[in-house]
Short mmCIF file of C-alpha atoms in Angstrom, two decimals:
data_model
loop_
_atom_site.label_atom_id
_atom_site.label_comp_id
_atom_site.label_asym_id
_atom_site.label_seq_id
_atom_site.Cartn_x
_atom_site.Cartn_y
_atom_site.Cartn_z
CA UNK A 25 142.68 100.19 304.88
CA UNK A 26 139.97 102.81 304.91
CA UNK A 27 139.80 103.08 308.59
CA UNK A 28 143.50 103.46 309.00
CA UNK A 29 143.46 106.20 306.41
CA UNK A 30 140.70 107.81 308.48
CA UNK A 31 143.10 107.77 311.50
CA UNK A 32 145.91 109.12 309.35
CA UNK A 33 143.59 111.87 308.10
CA UNK A 34 142.85 112.87 311.73
CA UNK A 35 146.59 113.22 312.20
CA UNK A 36 146.95 115.22 309.00
CA UNK A 37 144.38 117.58 310.42
CA UNK A 38 146.44 118.42 313.36
CA UNK A 39 148.44 121.57 313.23
CA UNK A 40 151.87 122.58 314.57
CA UNK A 41 151.42 124.12 318.02
CA UNK A 42 148.74 121.70 319.10
CA UNK A 43 148.87 119.45 322.10
CA UNK A 44 147.22 116.11 321.78
CA UNK A 45 146.24 113.69 324.54
CA UNK A 46 145.70 110.04 323.64
CA UNK A 47 144.04 108.20 326.60
CA UNK A 48 144.55 104.49 326.78
CA UNK A 49 143.62 101.58 328.96
CA UNK A 50 146.22 99.02 330.15
CA UNK A 51 143.83 96.11 329.36
CA UNK A 52 144.54 96.67 325.63
CA UNK A 53 147.52 97.17 323.35
CA UNK A 54 146.30 100.74 322.45
CA UNK A 55 149.61 102.33 323.44
CA UNK A 56 151.66 99.84 321.46
CA UNK A 57 149.58 100.11 318.39
CA UNK A 58 149.23 103.87 318.31
CA UNK A 59 152.95 104.33 318.91
CA UNK A 60 153.90 102.06 316.01
CA UNK A 61 151.18 103.56 313.88
CA UNK A 62 152.61 107.08 314.58
CA UNK A 63 156.06 105.86 313.65
CA UNK A 64 154.68 104.58 310.34
CA UNK A 65 152.72 107.81 309.74
CA UNK A 66 155.73 110.03 310.33
CA UNK A 67 157.73 108.09 307.69
CA UNK A 68 154.83 108.03 305.23
CA UNK A 69 154.35 111.78 305.65
CA UNK A 70 158.01 112.76 305.78
CA UNK A 71 157.68 114.17 309.23
CA UNK A 72 160.31 113.76 311.99
CA UNK A 73 159.41 111.93 315.15
CA UNK A 74 161.10 112.12 318.47
CA UNK A 75 160.16 110.22 321.58
CA UNK A 76 160.32 111.38 325.10
CA UNK A 77 160.78 108.15 326.97
CA UNK A 78 159.97 108.54 330.76
CA UNK A 79 160.91 105.88 333.19
CA UNK A 80 161.54 103.21 330.49
CA UNK A 81 158.02 103.26 329.16
CA UNK A 82 159.24 102.79 325.60
CA UNK A 83 161.08 99.61 326.67
CA UNK A 84 157.73 98.05 327.93
CA UNK A 85 155.96 98.95 324.60
CA UNK A 86 158.99 97.60 322.62
CA UNK A 87 158.96 94.23 324.47
CA UNK A 88 155.20 93.89 324.01
CA UNK A 89 155.74 94.58 320.24
CA UNK A 90 158.37 91.77 320.19
CA UNK A 91 155.88 89.33 321.50
CA UNK A 92 153.65 90.43 318.64
CA UNK A 93 156.69 89.68 316.32
CA UNK A 94 157.53 93.24 315.56
CA UNK A 95 161.28 93.83 316.53
CA UNK A 96 163.51 96.87 316.29
CA UNK A 97 160.50 99.22 315.30
CA UNK A 98 162.14 102.24 317.00
CA UNK A 99 165.77 101.77 316.23
CA UNK A 100 166.07 104.84 314.09
CA UNK A 101 163.78 107.01 316.15
CA UNK A 102 165.57 109.82 318.19
CA UNK A 103 164.81 109.45 321.88
CA UNK A 104 165.18 111.63 324.96
CA UNK A 105 165.23 109.49 328.06
CA UNK A 106 163.94 111.00 331.27
CA UNK A 107 164.91 108.62 334.11
CA UNK A 108 165.07 104.86 333.44
CA UNK A 109 167.99 102.75 332.60
CA UNK A 110 167.06 100.70 329.52
CA UNK A 111 167.82 102.26 326.07
CA UNK A 112 165.42 101.86 323.19
CA UNK A 113 165.80 103.72 319.98
CA UNK A 114 168.53 106.23 318.99
CA UNK A 115 169.04 107.95 322.53
CA UNK A 116 170.25 111.46 322.04
CA UNK A 117 170.14 112.55 325.68
CA UNK A 118 169.55 111.23 329.05
CA UNK A 119 168.02 113.36 331.91
CA UNK A 120 168.24 112.22 335.45
CA UNK A 121 165.16 112.58 337.65
CA UNK A 122 167.34 113.00 340.88
CA UNK A 123 166.73 116.28 342.64
CA UNK A 124 163.91 118.74 342.32
CA UNK A 125 161.21 117.55 339.91
CA UNK A 126 160.80 121.02 338.16
CA UNK A 127 164.55 121.12 337.39
CA UNK A 128 164.48 117.92 335.21
CA UNK A 129 161.32 119.05 333.41
CA UNK A 130 163.11 122.39 332.51
CA UNK A 131 166.17 120.40 331.50
CA UNK A 132 164.10 118.33 329.14
CA UNK A 133 162.81 121.48 327.45
CA UNK A 134 166.41 122.79 327.12
CA UNK A 135 167.38 119.60 325.43
CA UNK A 136 164.43 119.60 323.05
CA UNK A 137 164.83 123.30 322.18
CA UNK A 138 168.55 122.61 321.26
CA UNK A 139 167.66 119.52 319.23
CA UNK A 140 164.94 121.52 317.30
CA UNK A 141 167.38 124.12 316.03
CA UNK A 142 167.04 124.15 312.21
CA UNK A 143 164.18 121.63 312.32
CA UNK A 144 160.58 122.14 311.30
CA UNK A 145 157.38 120.02 311.55
CA UNK A 146 158.50 117.79 314.38
CA UNK A 147 156.17 115.36 316.12
CA UNK A 148 157.02 114.85 319.84
CA UNK A 149 155.49 111.71 321.29
CA UNK A 150 155.62 111.76 325.25
CA UNK A 151 155.36 108.38 326.87
CA UNK A 152 155.10 107.86 330.62
CA UNK A 153 154.17 111.46 331.63
CA UNK A 154 151.66 110.15 334.10
CA UNK A 155 154.21 108.13 335.87
CA UNK A 156 156.40 111.23 336.23
CA UNK A 157 153.47 112.96 337.69
CA UNK A 158 152.95 110.04 340.19
CA UNK A 159 156.29 111.08 341.89
CA UNK A 160 154.84 114.48 342.99
CA UNK A 161 153.65 114.91 346.49
CA UNK A 162 152.51 118.58 346.75
CA UNK A 163 150.50 121.10 344.75
CA UNK A 164 153.52 123.41 344.30
CA UNK A 165 155.47 120.80 342.37
CA UNK A 166 152.34 119.75 340.57
CA UNK A 167 151.43 123.10 339.20
CA UNK A 168 155.02 124.03 338.36
CA UNK A 169 155.11 121.02 336.09
CA UNK A 170 151.71 121.85 334.58
CA UNK A 171 153.11 125.37 333.73
CA UNK A 172 156.13 123.76 332.01
CA UNK A 173 153.86 121.42 330.13
CA UNK A 174 151.91 124.34 328.72
CA UNK A 175 155.06 125.70 327.05
CA UNK A 176 154.62 123.43 324.04
CA UNK A 177 151.17 124.81 323.31
CA UNK A 178 151.39 127.10 320.30
CA UNK A 179 155.07 126.15 319.54
CA UNK A 180 155.53 126.96 315.87
CA UNK A 181 157.67 123.76 315.08
CA UNK A 182 156.04 121.17 317.26
CA UNK A 183 153.07 118.86 317.45
CA UNK A 184 153.16 117.22 320.82
CA UNK A 185 151.32 114.00 321.59
CA UNK A 186 150.87 112.54 325.10
CA UNK A 187 149.95 108.82 325.47
CA UNK A 188 148.38 108.64 328.92
CA UNK A 189 147.51 105.42 330.81
CA UNK A 190 144.39 106.59 332.59
CA UNK A 191 144.51 103.69 335.00
CA UNK A 192 147.56 105.30 336.64
CA UNK A 193 146.06 108.92 336.64
CA UNK A 194 142.88 107.66 338.30
CA UNK A 195 144.85 106.33 341.30
CA UNK A 196 146.89 109.56 341.95
CA UNK A 197 146.10 111.83 344.89
CA UNK A 198 146.85 114.73 342.46
CA UNK A 199 145.18 113.64 339.24
CA UNK A 200 146.94 115.44 336.25
CA UNK A 201 144.59 114.36 333.61
CA UNK A 202 141.99 117.14 333.90
CA UNK A 203 144.69 119.78 333.70
CA UNK A 204 146.37 118.02 330.75
CA UNK A 205 142.96 117.81 328.96
CA UNK A 206 142.45 121.53 329.70
CA UNK A 207 145.80 122.33 327.97
CA UNK A 208 145.22 119.97 325.09
CA UNK A 209 143.66 121.10 321.88
CA UNK A 210 142.62 117.62 320.91
CA UNK A 211 141.75 114.66 323.14
CA UNK A 212 141.23 111.17 321.85
CA UNK A 213 140.35 108.08 323.91
CA UNK A 214 141.42 104.55 322.72
CA UNK A 215 138.89 101.98 323.84
CA UNK A 216 139.54 98.24 323.88
CA UNK A 217 137.02 95.98 322.04
CA UNK A 218 137.44 92.41 320.77
CA UNK A 219 138.96 92.55 317.35
CA UNK A 220 138.66 96.32 316.99
CA UNK A 221 140.62 99.38 317.91
CA UNK A 222 138.23 102.26 318.76
CA UNK A 223 139.48 105.87 318.80
CA UNK A 224 136.87 108.21 320.17
CA UNK A 225 137.46 111.94 319.52
CA UNK A 226 136.37 113.80 322.81
CA UNK A 227 137.77 117.28 322.07
CA UNK A 228 138.89 118.96 318.88
CA UNK A 229 138.89 122.46 317.40
CA UNK A 230 137.84 120.98 314.08
CA UNK A 231 134.22 121.49 313.18
CA UNK A 232 132.11 118.35 312.63
CA UNK A 233 134.25 115.62 314.04
CA UNK A 234 133.61 116.00 317.83
CA UNK A 235 132.52 112.81 319.34
CA UNK A 236 133.36 111.05 316.15
CA UNK A 237 134.53 107.33 316.36
CA UNK A 238 137.14 105.77 314.23
CA UNK A 239 137.22 101.98 314.31
CA UNK A 240 140.26 100.09 313.08
CA UNK A 241 140.10 96.27 312.95
CA UNK A 242 142.84 94.13 314.30
CA UNK A 243 143.61 92.54 310.85
CA UNK A 244 143.87 96.07 309.35
CA UNK A 245 146.34 97.14 312.07
CA UNK A 246 148.42 93.97 311.67
CA UNK A 247 148.43 94.30 307.93
CA UNK A 248 149.87 97.86 308.23
CA UNK A 249 152.39 96.80 310.87
CA UNK A 250 153.50 94.00 308.56
CA UNK A 251 154.19 96.66 305.95
CA UNK A 252 156.20 98.58 308.50
CA UNK A 253 157.99 95.41 309.57
CA UNK A 254 159.40 94.85 306.05
CA UNK A 255 161.53 98.02 306.50
CA UNK A 256 163.07 96.59 309.74
CA UNK A 257 165.26 93.63 310.56
#
């Protein structure tokens, strides 16, 4: 599984305080595979993973994985739900999106900071951020949330990874992707290709790997997921 090890080595190279953007296309299962690979990675490396599930995005990924015969993958993963109604994983807090948008973003940070007390080396996976941004209608709200998003940059206990569906951001009147890429220390694009998952590194502070491409074949991904599956019912 050399190519998978290469992807894991990329994750190993990331430091606490970084913000990572993983750009995906809806025409592939990039979100599903990356999310479950990250869950596997966190267990192998002894790092804690927490998922921020915005507007039931994790439910969609989980149902897709069930079709691929991988069930209950996220049962033991702590989850903060922002909006939505369907629980997946070990939900530790629910945050309503009623009212002013900036208030529930601040509330999410309060919940996360409280959860982090006494913890180190936590990976935060944010799913559905682009759908949250789709609710915004003016530049004031837009940039208030961008400012809140920047708070994780340089956080001594966190590595924050955003999985972004770029088909959603492209259609928004206020496209948040350029601002998120500006904030990010590392940007990777997952590109669909028959039989291969392609991860193209578009931005990184690491010397020598910019524009590098990591290709993981579908059999390699499925083999790793089968290993993961053995640990779940």
